[in-house]
Short mmCIF file of C-alpha atoms in Angstrom, two decimals:
data_model
loop_
_atom_site.label_atom_id
_atom_site.label_comp_id
_atom_site.label_asym_id
_atom_site.label_seq_id
_atom_site.Cartn_x
_atom_site.Cartn_y
_atom_site.Cartn_z
CA ALA I 1 0.00 0.00 0.00
CA GLN I 2 1.11 3.53 -0.52
CA SER I 3 0.05 6.79 1.02
CA VAL I 4 0.83 10.45 0.82
CA THR I 5 1.22 12.65 3.88
CA GLN I 6 1.10 16.41 3.71
CA LEU I 7 2.43 17.48 7.05
CA ASP I 8 0.75 20.89 7.25
CA SER I 9 -2.93 21.47 6.66
CA GLN I 10 -2.50 25.25 6.62
CA VAL I 11 0.51 27.46 5.97
CA PRO I 12 0.20 31.24 6.45
CA VAL I 13 3.01 33.38 5.06
CA PHE I 14 3.62 37.02 4.24
CA GLU I 15 3.97 38.20 0.68
CA GLU I 16 7.52 37.94 -0.74
CA ALA I 17 8.54 35.41 1.93
CA PRO I 18 9.81 31.96 0.97
CA VAL I 19 7.59 28.95 1.48
CA GLU I 20 7.98 25.19 1.69
CA LEU I 21 5.04 22.79 1.59
CA ARG I 22 5.99 19.36 2.83
CA CYS I 23 5.03 16.03 1.33
CA ASN I 24 6.12 12.54 2.31
CA TYR I 25 5.09 9.33 0.63
CA SER I 26 5.30 5.66 1.49
CA SER I 27 6.02 3.10 -1.19
CA SER I 28 8.26 0.12 -1.55
CA VAL I 29 8.64 0.62 -5.29
CA SER I 30 9.52 3.50 -7.55
CA VAL I 31 6.97 6.25 -7.80
CA TYR I 32 5.89 9.15 -9.93
CA LEU I 33 5.24 12.30 -7.90
CA PHE I 34 3.06 15.32 -8.59
CA TRP I 35 2.01 18.65 -7.12
CA TYR I 36 -1.34 20.11 -8.09
CA VAL I 37 -2.79 23.51 -7.19
CA GLN I 38 -6.45 24.35 -6.68
CA TYR I 39 -7.52 27.97 -6.71
CA PRO I 40 -10.82 28.82 -4.98
CA ASN I 41 -13.86 27.34 -6.71
CA GLN I 42 -11.79 25.77 -9.47
CA GLY I 43 -10.51 22.36 -10.49
CA LEU I 44 -6.95 21.17 -9.97
CA GLN I 45 -4.07 22.24 -12.18
CA LEU I 46 -0.72 20.47 -12.47
CA LEU I 47 2.19 22.49 -11.01
CA LEU I 48 4.99 20.01 -11.64
CA LYS I 49 5.82 16.33 -11.77
CA TYR I 50 8.73 13.99 -11.18
CA LEU I 51 8.93 10.87 -13.31
CA SER I 52 12.69 10.24 -13.47
CA GLY I 53 16.00 12.01 -13.99
CA SER I 54 16.99 15.18 -12.15
CA THR I 55 15.66 15.24 -8.62
CA LEU I 56 15.03 19.00 -8.77
CA VAL I 57 11.92 19.68 -10.76
CA LYS I 58 10.80 23.13 -11.85
CA GLY I 59 7.15 23.91 -12.42
CA ILE I 60 4.89 26.75 -13.34
CA ASN I 61 4.55 30.03 -11.43
CA GLY I 62 8.09 29.83 -10.00
CA PHE I 63 7.52 26.68 -7.95
CA GLU I 64 10.03 23.85 -7.68
CA ALA I 65 10.21 20.56 -5.82
CA GLU I 66 12.97 18.17 -4.90
CA PHE I 67 12.62 14.40 -4.91
CA ASN I 68 14.51 12.84 -2.01
CA LYS I 69 14.41 9.07 -2.26
CA SER I 70 16.17 8.39 1.03
CA GLN I 71 13.73 10.58 2.95
CA THR I 72 10.76 9.63 0.74
CA SER I 73 9.91 13.29 0.39
CA PHE I 74 8.85 15.64 -2.38
CA HIS I 75 8.66 19.09 -0.81
CA LEU I 76 7.38 22.06 -2.80
CA ARG I 77 9.20 25.40 -2.57
CA LYS I 78 8.97 28.94 -3.81
CA PRO I 79 11.55 31.59 -2.92
CA SER I 80 9.11 34.52 -2.89
CA VAL I 81 5.34 34.13 -2.80
CA HIS I 82 2.66 36.44 -4.11
CA ILE I 83 -0.89 37.08 -2.97
CA SER I 84 -2.03 35.23 -6.08
CA ASP I 85 -0.38 32.02 -4.79
CA THR I 86 -3.10 31.71 -2.18
CA ALA I 87 -4.63 28.32 -2.95
CA GLU I 88 -4.75 24.72 -1.82
CA TYR I 89 -1.86 22.50 -2.88
CA PHE I 90 -2.06 18.75 -3.27
CA CYS I 91 0.77 16.26 -3.43
CA ALA I 92 0.01 13.03 -5.31
CA VAL I 93 1.78 9.78 -6.19
CA ILE I 94 1.50 6.98 -8.74
CA ARG I 95 3.35 3.74 -8.21
CA GLY I 96 5.55 3.37 -11.30
CA SER I 97 3.48 3.38 -14.50
CA GLN I 98 0.66 1.39 -12.94
CA GLY I 99 -2.11 2.36 -10.67
CA ASN I 100 -3.95 5.59 -10.09
CA LEU I 101 -3.17 8.90 -8.47
CA ILE I 102 -3.23 8.88 -4.69
CA PHE I 103 -3.67 12.37 -3.26
CA GLY I 104 -2.60 13.85 0.02
CA LYS I 105 -5.15 15.74 2.06
CA GLY I 106 -3.94 19.12 0.87
CA THR I 107 -2.20 22.18 2.29
CA LYS I 108 -3.91 25.55 2.25
CA LEU I 109 -1.40 28.29 1.53
CA SER I 110 -2.54 31.72 2.66
CA VAL I 111 -0.38 34.65 1.55
CA LYS I 112 -0.91 37.83 3.54
CA PRO I 113 0.11 41.35 2.50
CA ASP T 1 -7.32 23.53 -20.34
CA ALA T 2 -8.25 20.13 -21.80
CA GLY T 3 -11.78 21.13 -22.75
CA ILE T 4 -13.52 19.40 -19.87
CA THR T 5 -17.00 20.43 -18.86
CA GLN T 6 -19.12 19.09 -16.06
CA SER T 7 -22.87 19.34 -15.70
CA PRO T 8 -24.65 20.36 -13.67
CA ARG T 9 -22.28 22.65 -11.78
CA HIS T 10 -24.51 22.74 -8.75
CA LYS T 11 -27.29 20.41 -7.65
CA VAL T 12 -29.43 20.00 -4.58
CA THR T 13 -31.34 16.75 -4.29
CA GLU T 14 -33.22 14.76 -1.70
CA THR T 15 -32.12 11.56 -0.01
CA GLY T 16 -33.14 8.51 -1.98
CA THR T 17 -33.35 10.14 -5.40
CA PRO T 18 -31.16 9.09 -8.33
CA VAL T 19 -28.61 11.60 -9.59
CA THR T 20 -26.45 11.58 -12.72
CA LEU T 21 -23.44 13.82 -13.21
CA ARG T 22 -21.96 14.27 -16.65
CA CYS T 23 -18.38 14.84 -17.72
CA HIS T 24 -17.69 15.83 -21.30
CA GLN T 25 -14.27 16.22 -22.92
CA THR T 26 -13.26 17.47 -26.34
CA GLU T 27 -9.63 16.26 -26.40
CA ASN T 28 -10.18 12.58 -27.20
CA HIS T 29 -8.29 11.52 -24.06
CA ARG T 30 -8.41 7.81 -23.43
CA TYR T 31 -8.58 7.81 -19.64
CA MET T 32 -11.28 9.47 -17.54
CA TYR T 33 -11.75 9.64 -13.79
CA TRP T 34 -14.33 10.64 -11.21
CA TYR T 35 -13.16 11.95 -7.83
CA ARG T 36 -14.90 13.36 -4.82
CA GLN T 37 -13.36 16.09 -2.70
CA ASP T 38 -14.23 16.44 0.96
CA PRO T 39 -12.62 18.66 3.61
CA GLY T 40 -9.75 16.87 5.31
CA HIS T 41 -9.74 14.02 2.79
CA GLY T 42 -8.22 15.51 -0.33
CA LEU T 43 -9.44 13.86 -3.52
CA ARG T 44 -10.52 10.25 -3.54
CA LEU T 45 -11.05 8.19 -6.66
CA ILE T 46 -14.56 6.86 -7.21
CA HIS T 47 -14.37 5.15 -10.63
CA TYR T 48 -12.24 5.40 -13.71
CA SER T 49 -12.37 4.42 -17.35
CA TYR T 50 -9.58 3.32 -19.68
CA GLY T 51 -11.72 3.28 -22.80
CA VAL T 52 -15.26 3.06 -24.14
CA LYS T 53 -17.22 0.59 -22.02
CA ASP T 54 -14.09 -0.17 -19.96
CA THR T 55 -14.44 0.99 -16.37
CA ASP T 56 -13.15 -0.01 -12.97
CA LYS T 57 -13.70 0.81 -9.32
CA GLY T 58 -11.65 3.24 -7.31
CA GLU T 59 -11.13 3.72 -3.60
CA VAL T 60 -14.68 4.89 -2.72
CA SER T 61 -16.96 3.25 -5.29
CA ASP T 62 -19.78 2.04 -3.01
CA GLY T 63 -23.08 3.71 -3.94
CA TYR T 64 -21.81 4.91 -7.32
CA SER T 65 -21.91 3.54 -10.85
CA VAL T 66 -20.44 4.86 -14.10
CA SER T 67 -20.89 4.47 -17.79
CA ARG T 68 -18.85 5.42 -20.82
CA SER T 69 -20.60 4.79 -24.11
CA LYS T 70 -18.58 7.39 -26.04
CA THR T 71 -14.98 8.53 -25.68
CA GLU T 72 -16.05 12.07 -24.82
CA ASP T 73 -18.64 11.33 -22.12
CA PHE T 74 -18.25 9.75 -18.68
CA LEU T 75 -21.35 9.59 -16.50
CA LEU T 76 -21.43 9.15 -12.74
CA THR T 77 -24.69 7.91 -11.23
CA LEU T 78 -25.78 7.87 -7.63
CA GLU T 79 -28.57 5.28 -7.69
CA SER T 80 -30.08 6.45 -4.41
CA ALA T 81 -28.41 9.54 -3.01
CA THR T 82 -27.48 9.70 0.66
CA SER T 83 -26.33 12.63 2.80
CA SER T 84 -22.84 11.11 2.95
CA GLN T 85 -22.58 11.71 -0.80
CA THR T 86 -22.78 15.47 -0.33
CA SER T 87 -19.48 16.55 -1.85
CA VAL T 88 -17.73 18.28 -4.69
CA TYR T 89 -17.23 15.93 -7.63
CA PHE T 90 -14.41 16.35 -10.10
CA CYS T 91 -13.91 14.70 -13.42
CA ALA T 92 -10.44 14.34 -14.89
CA THR T 93 -8.95 13.07 -18.14
CA GLU T 94 -5.52 11.77 -19.10
CA THR T 95 -3.80 10.90 -22.35
CA GLY T 96 -1.66 8.19 -20.78
CA THR T 97 1.27 10.46 -19.91
CA ASP T 98 0.31 10.52 -16.23
CA GLU T 99 -0.79 14.16 -16.30
CA GLN T 100 -4.43 14.56 -15.42
CA TYR T 101 -6.62 17.49 -16.46
CA PHE T 102 -9.47 18.43 -14.19
CA GLY T 103 -12.92 19.81 -14.85
CA PRO T 104 -14.41 22.69 -12.84
CA GLY T 105 -16.33 20.43 -10.45
CA THR T 106 -19.94 19.78 -9.49
CA ARG T 107 -21.14 20.73 -6.03
CA LEU T 108 -23.78 18.21 -4.93
CA THR T 109 -25.88 18.64 -1.81
CA VAL T 110 -28.09 15.79 -0.62
CA THR T 111 -30.71 16.92 1.90
#
């Protein structure tokens, strides 16, 4: 079985501050990892994904994430956030090329002026 | 934007009534999914389809059925709605590259 744990349900930050949203997964086999963003009253949109290769993955809107196999983590980072980054962020995992997306419970990022 | 629409966008229904939600896509994606989103639970997979008339159960399939008679349409049916099925329902599609595209969601309230 595999699961995804997002360690923080809510993260408040001030505008232009750096942010890290944490994600840990459990799996005994190789995984594909994803971060999705959901703006208020909208569907989810892919931010970035890790399938293989470089462990540092860059996504849209200035976000990046680093795959750490030894720590089974895939934390999302942004060096300077904007008000418009206020949204809910979901980490998700697929085991290899099989199976379906398993989502974490989400982290609500609130950016304050 | 993968051209995914969901209908209705909002629905209020009574316990025990049947409800059908529709997902329509214009991109000819092979795979389609239905999720429900509830506070504190993230998104959970209800059913998915890997082609016309090919469907399978997800994590929370009890009380739901699906049908896919055309590539572009994926229907989710609640045979007899219960209050526990009050949720926001999202449809998603995928070409097979592991990236899923989500619709705008349907907010269903069962009273």
